[in-house]
Amino acid sequence: MVKKRLISVIYLLVFLGILGVGIGKMWGKGREAKASFFAMDTYISLTLYGKDGEKAVLEAQEKMTELEGLWSATHKESIVYALNHSGGAPVILDDETKELLRFAVSMARETEGALEPTIYPVLLSWGFTTGENRIPDREEIQDLLKYVGYDNIRIHGKEALLPSGTQLDFGAVAKGYAGDMLVELLRERGITSGLLDLGGNIQAIGSKPDGSSWRIGLRDPFGDGYLGVIEASDLAVVTSGNYERFFVGEDGNVYGHIIDPVTGCPADSGLASVTVIAKEGKVCDALSTALFVMGLEKASDYWREHRDFDMILITEDGKIYLTEGAKSRFSLNNSYEEYKWELIGER
Ligand code: ADP
Ligand code: MG
């Protein structure tokens, strides 16, 4: 009798134990860890699901702050600042900065200079870094353009060298590059589901905890709402446009923060926004800026030649052009259903 009871108790304990582990696992899986903070000149929000999410999210925030310290062109302690004020002397780079610099130069080459990591002197003259915007005159721009050109950048071993007057700006690629580094770090910490929002650069880790795709809003470049939703898992979705950082000049024109390196003036290519969807945040970030400079025709040709990413282009006249892969993920919100769209296909 006693023995029977003992066996029942053991069964019960084993059952409770299994139940406990199950609940613990579910709890761990579904638990959300969040962090919102300001870095790299933008609002960042990280949402993670998983067992050690709280610890991981803090580590990610720390990493982001560390990278900002390295790559900000305005922080006087940053490596970019050191390069920009080196007066032509070589500067020793840490591995991460060297990789970012190599990446920026390779994308500049690939996009034939539409991405131009040495655009900084021109950007400064338009006042985009200080917020004290102005319209520089032609001569001033032509003078500054002499220092612009990714071919000026020399990398030897651990050192980089910029000629005096040439200045770097990682504004178009740093957030994407940092996003990839955070994704890698978080995966190492066991995070299998999460959404990183780095000022509109979205990077999805895995799917939502329930297994469905993340739903990422595509901003209406002409208003405050969302044009539609992009479904994505394990992907980066990055948008560049002139609707967030711009100023209205004394002449009444709108001047955006993406500069056409050929003219030294804000890109005026007929596009209102460019969204790039691909595995890596750095590729999305570099391309969204470069394709914005190129405009519809050149950007479409670039896609035809590469095809290793998807994109959604919205023109100033309110039409959507998108690749097949982007279309399969994208749905327009009800209030925008009258929007015209067209597939980017063969020529
Ligand atoms: P955001 O930073 O708003 O997400 P982007 O990724 O398109 O937008 O980067 C724009 C930033 O990149 C600008 O604020 C400036 O710092 C820098 N920039 C502007 N024009 C160029 C260009 N043609 N090539 C490289 N960087 C650029
Ligand atoms: Mg960019």
Coordinates of N, CA and C in Angstrom, one line a residue, residues 72-190:
S72 N 31.0 57.9 -35.7 CA 30.4 59.2 -35.8 C 31.4 60.2 -36.4
A73 N 31.0 61.0 -37.4 CA 31.9 62.0 -38.0 C 32.0 63.2 -37.1
T74 N 31.1 63.4 -36.2 CA 31.0 64.6 -35.4 C 31.7 64.4 -34.0
H75 N 31.6 63.2 -33.4 CA 32.3 62.9 -32.1 C 33.8 63.1 -32.3
K76 N 34.3 63.9 -31.4 CA 35.8 64.3 -31.6 C 36.7 63.1 -31.2
E77 N 36.1 62.1 -30.5 CA 37.0 60.9 -30.1 C 36.9 59.8 -31.2
S78 N 36.0 60.0 -32.2 CA 35.8 58.8 -33.1 C 37.0 58.6 -34.0
I79 N 37.1 57.4 -34.6 CA 38.1 57.1 -35.5 C 37.9 57.9 -36.8
V80 N 36.6 58.1 -37.2 CA 36.3 58.8 -38.4 C 36.8 60.3 -38.2
Y81 N 36.6 60.8 -37.1 CA 37.0 62.2 -36.8 C 38.5 62.3 -36.9
A82 N 39.2 61.3 -36.4 CA 40.7 61.2 -36.4 C 41.1 61.2 -37.9
L83 N 40.5 60.4 -38.7 CA 40.8 60.3 -40.1 C 40.6 61.6 -40.8
N84 N 39.4 62.2 -40.5 CA 39.0 63.4 -41.2 C 39.9 64.6 -40.8
H85 N 40.6 64.5 -39.7 CA 41.5 65.6 -39.3 C 43.0 65.1 -39.2
S86 N 43.3 64.2 -40.0 CA 44.7 63.6 -40.0 C 45.6 64.4 -40.8
G87 N 45.1 65.3 -41.6 CA 46.0 66.2 -42.5 C 46.9 65.3 -43.4
G88 N 46.3 64.2 -43.8 CA 47.1 63.4 -44.8 C 48.0 62.3 -44.2
A89 N 48.0 62.3 -42.9 CA 48.8 61.3 -42.2 C 48.1 60.0 -42.0
P90 N 48.8 58.8 -42.0 CA 48.1 57.5 -41.9 C 47.5 57.4 -40.5
V91 N 46.4 56.7 -40.4 CA 45.7 56.4 -39.1 C 45.5 54.9 -39.0
I92 N 45.8 54.4 -37.8 CA 45.6 53.0 -37.5 C 44.2 52.7 -37.2
L93 N 43.6 51.7 -37.9 CA 42.2 51.4 -37.8 C 42.0 50.1 -37.0
D94 N 40.9 50.1 -36.2 CA 40.5 48.8 -35.6 C 39.9 47.9 -36.7
D95 N 39.8 46.6 -36.4 CA 39.4 45.7 -37.5 C 38.0 46.0 -38.0
E96 N 37.1 46.4 -37.1 CA 35.7 46.7 -37.5 C 35.6 47.9 -38.5
T97 N 36.3 48.9 -38.1 CA 36.3 50.1 -39.0 C 36.9 49.8 -40.3
K98 N 38.0 49.0 -40.3 CA 38.7 48.7 -41.5 C 37.7 47.9 -42.5
E99 N 37.0 47.0 -41.9 CA 36.1 46.2 -42.7 C 35.0 47.1 -43.3
L100 N 34.5 48.0 -42.4 CA 33.4 49.0 -42.9 C 33.9 49.8 -44.0
L101 N 35.1 50.3 -43.8 CA 35.7 51.2 -44.9 C 35.9 50.4 -46.2
R102 N 36.4 49.2 -46.1 CA 36.6 48.4 -47.3 C 35.2 48.1 -48.0
F103 N 34.2 47.9 -47.1 CA 32.9 47.6 -47.7 C 32.4 48.9 -48.4
A104 N 32.5 50.0 -47.7 CA 32.0 51.3 -48.3 C 32.7 51.6 -49.7
V105 N 34.0 51.3 -49.7 CA 34.7 51.6 -50.9 C 34.3 50.6 -52.0
S106 N 34.1 49.3 -51.7 CA 33.7 48.3 -52.7 C 32.3 48.7 -53.2
M107 N 31.4 49.2 -52.3 CA 30.0 49.5 -52.8 C 30.1 50.8 -53.7
A108 N 31.0 51.7 -53.3 CA 31.2 52.9 -54.1 C 31.6 52.5 -55.5
R109 N 32.5 51.6 -55.6 CA 33.0 51.1 -56.9 C 31.8 50.5 -57.7
E110 N 31.1 49.6 -57.0 CA 30.1 48.8 -57.6 C 28.9 49.7 -58.2
T111 N 28.7 50.8 -57.4 CA 27.6 51.7 -57.8 C 28.1 52.9 -58.6
E112 N 29.4 52.8 -59.1 CA 30.1 53.8 -59.9 C 30.0 55.2 -59.2
G113 N 30.2 55.2 -57.9 CA 30.3 56.4 -57.2 C 28.9 57.1 -56.8
A114 N 27.8 56.4 -57.0 CA 26.5 56.9 -56.5 C 26.6 56.9 -55.0
L115 N 27.2 55.8 -54.4 CA 27.5 55.8 -53.0 C 28.9 56.4 -52.9
E116 N 29.0 57.5 -52.2 CA 30.3 58.2 -52.2 C 30.7 58.5 -50.7
P117 N 31.5 57.6 -50.1 CA 31.8 57.7 -48.7 C 32.6 59.0 -48.3
T118 N 33.1 59.7 -49.4 CA 33.9 60.9 -49.0 C 33.1 62.2 -49.3
I119 N 31.8 62.1 -49.3 CA 30.9 63.2 -49.6 C 30.9 64.3 -48.5
Y120 N 31.5 63.9 -47.4 CA 31.3 64.7 -46.1 C 31.6 66.3 -46.3
P121 N 32.6 66.7 -47.0 CA 32.8 68.2 -47.1 C 31.6 68.8 -47.7
V122 N 31.0 68.2 -48.7 CA 29.9 68.8 -49.4 C 28.7 68.8 -48.4
L123 N 28.5 67.7 -47.7 CA 27.4 67.6 -46.8 C 27.5 68.7 -45.7
L124 N 28.7 68.9 -45.3 CA 28.9 70.0 -44.3 C 28.5 71.3 -44.8
S125 N 28.9 71.6 -46.1 CA 28.6 72.9 -46.7 C 27.1 73.2 -46.8
W126 N 26.3 72.1 -46.9 CA 24.9 72.3 -46.9 C 24.3 72.4 -45.5
G127 N 25.2 72.2 -44.5 CA 24.7 72.3 -43.1 C 24.0 71.1 -42.6
F128 N 24.1 69.9 -43.2 CA 23.3 68.8 -42.8 C 23.8 68.2 -41.5
T129 N 25.0 68.5 -41.1 CA 25.5 67.9 -39.9 C 25.1 68.7 -38.7
T130 N 25.0 70.0 -38.9 CA 24.7 70.9 -37.8 C 23.3 71.3 -37.6
G131 N 22.5 71.1 -38.7 CA 21.1 71.6 -38.7 C 21.0 73.0 -39.1
E132 N 22.1 73.7 -39.3 CA 22.1 75.1 -39.7 C 22.2 75.1 -41.3
N133 N 21.1 74.8 -41.9 CA 21.1 74.5 -43.3 C 21.3 75.8 -44.2
R134 N 22.0 75.7 -45.3 CA 22.2 76.8 -46.2 C 22.3 76.3 -47.6
I135 N 22.2 77.1 -48.6 CA 22.5 76.7 -49.9 C 23.8 77.3 -50.4
P136 N 24.8 76.4 -50.5 CA 26.1 76.9 -50.9 C 26.1 77.3 -52.4
D137 N 26.9 78.2 -52.8 CA 26.9 78.6 -54.2 C 27.8 77.6 -55.0
R138 N 27.6 77.7 -56.3 CA 28.2 76.7 -57.2 C 29.7 76.6 -57.1
E139 N 30.4 77.7 -56.9 CA 31.8 77.8 -56.8 C 32.3 77.0 -55.6
E140 N 31.6 77.3 -54.5 CA 31.9 76.6 -53.2 C 31.8 75.1 -53.4
I141 N 30.7 74.7 -54.0 CA 30.5 73.2 -54.2 C 31.6 72.6 -55.1
Q142 N 31.9 73.3 -56.2 CA 33.0 72.8 -57.2 C 34.3 72.7 -56.4
D143 N 34.6 73.7 -55.6 CA 35.8 73.6 -54.8 C 35.9 72.4 -53.9
L144 N 34.8 72.2 -53.3 CA 34.7 71.0 -52.3 C 34.8 69.7 -53.0
L145 N 34.2 69.7 -54.2 CA 34.1 68.4 -55.0 C 35.5 67.9 -55.4
K146 N 36.5 68.8 -55.3 CA 37.9 68.4 -55.6 C 38.4 67.4 -54.6
Y147 N 37.8 67.4 -53.4 CA 38.3 66.5 -52.4 C 37.5 65.2 -52.3
V148 N 36.4 65.2 -53.1 CA 35.5 64.1 -53.0 C 35.9 63.0 -54.0
G149 N 35.9 61.8 -53.6 CA 36.3 60.7 -54.5 C 36.8 59.5 -53.7
Y150 N 36.1 58.3 -53.8 CA 36.5 57.2 -53.0 C 37.9 56.7 -53.4
D151 N 38.3 57.0 -54.6 CA 39.6 56.6 -55.1 C 40.8 57.2 -54.2
N152 N 40.4 58.3 -53.5 CA 41.4 59.0 -52.7 C 41.7 58.2 -51.4
I153 N 40.9 57.2 -51.1 CA 41.1 56.4 -49.9 C 42.1 55.4 -50.1
R154 N 43.1 55.4 -49.2 CA 44.2 54.3 -49.3 C 44.1 53.5 -48.0
I155 N 44.1 52.2 -48.2 CA 44.2 51.3 -47.1 C 45.4 50.4 -47.2
H156 N 46.3 50.4 -46.3 CA 47.5 49.5 -46.3 C 47.5 48.8 -44.9
G157 N 47.4 47.5 -45.0 CA 47.4 46.7 -43.7 C 46.4 47.3 -42.7
K158 N 46.9 47.7 -41.6 CA 46.0 48.2 -40.5 C 45.7 49.7 -40.7
E159 N 46.4 50.3 -41.6 CA 46.3 51.8 -41.7 C 45.5 52.3 -42.9
A160 N 44.9 53.4 -42.7 CA 44.1 54.1 -43.8 C 44.7 55.5 -43.9
L161 N 44.6 56.0 -45.1 CA 45.2 57.3 -45.4 C 44.2 58.1 -46.3
L162 N 43.9 59.3 -45.8 CA 43.0 60.2 -46.6 C 43.9 61.4 -46.9
P163 N 43.9 61.9 -48.2 CA 44.6 63.1 -48.4 C 44.0 64.3 -47.7
S164 N 44.8 65.3 -47.4 CA 44.3 66.4 -46.6 C 43.1 67.0 -47.4
G165 N 42.0 67.3 -46.6 CA 40.8 67.8 -47.2 C 39.7 66.8 -47.6
T166 N 40.2 65.6 -47.8 CA 39.2 64.5 -48.1 C 38.6 64.0 -46.7
Q167 N 37.3 63.9 -46.6 CA 36.7 63.5 -45.4 C 35.6 62.4 -45.6
L168 N 35.6 61.5 -44.6 CA 34.7 60.4 -44.7 C 33.4 60.7 -44.0
D169 N 32.4 60.0 -44.5 CA 31.1 60.0 -43.8 C 30.4 58.6 -44.0
F170 N 30.2 57.9 -42.9 CA 29.6 56.6 -43.0 C 28.1 56.6 -42.8
G171 N 27.6 57.9 -42.9 CA 26.1 58.0 -42.7 C 25.2 57.1 -43.5
A172 N 25.7 56.7 -44.7 CA 24.8 55.9 -45.5 C 25.0 54.4 -45.3
V173 N 26.0 54.0 -44.6 CA 26.2 52.6 -44.4 C 26.4 52.1 -43.0
A174 N 26.7 53.0 -42.0 CA 27.0 52.6 -40.7 C 25.8 51.9 -40.0
K175 N 24.6 52.4 -40.2 CA 23.5 51.7 -39.5 C 23.3 50.3 -39.9
G176 N 23.4 50.1 -41.2 CA 23.2 48.8 -41.8 C 24.3 47.9 -41.3
Y177 N 25.5 48.4 -41.3 CA 26.7 47.6 -40.9 C 26.6 47.2 -39.5
A178 N 26.2 48.2 -38.6 CA 26.0 47.9 -37.2 C 24.9 47.0 -37.0
G179 N 23.8 47.1 -37.8 CA 22.7 46.2 -37.7 C 23.1 44.7 -37.9
D180 N 24.0 44.5 -38.9 CA 24.5 43.1 -39.1 C 25.3 42.6 -37.9
M181 N 26.1 43.5 -37.4 CA 26.9 43.1 -36.2 C 26.0 42.8 -35.0
L182 N 24.9 43.5 -34.8 CA 24.0 43.2 -33.7 C 23.3 41.9 -34.0
V183 N 22.9 41.7 -35.2 CA 22.2 40.4 -35.5 C 23.2 39.2 -35.2
E184 N 24.4 39.4 -35.6 CA 25.4 38.3 -35.3 C 25.6 38.1 -33.8
L185 N 25.8 39.2 -33.1 CA 26.0 39.1 -31.7 C 24.8 38.4 -31.0
L186 N 23.6 38.8 -31.4 CA 22.4 38.3 -30.8 C 22.2 36.8 -31.1
R187 N 22.5 36.4 -32.3 CA 22.4 35.0 -32.7 C 23.3 34.2 -31.8
E188 N 24.5 34.7 -31.6 CA 25.5 34.0 -30.8 C 25.0 33.8 -29.4
R189 N 24.2 34.8 -28.9 CA 23.6 34.7 -27.6 C 22.3 33.9 -27.5
G190 N 22.0 33.2 -28.7 CA 20.9 32.3 -28.7 C 19.6 32.9 -29.0

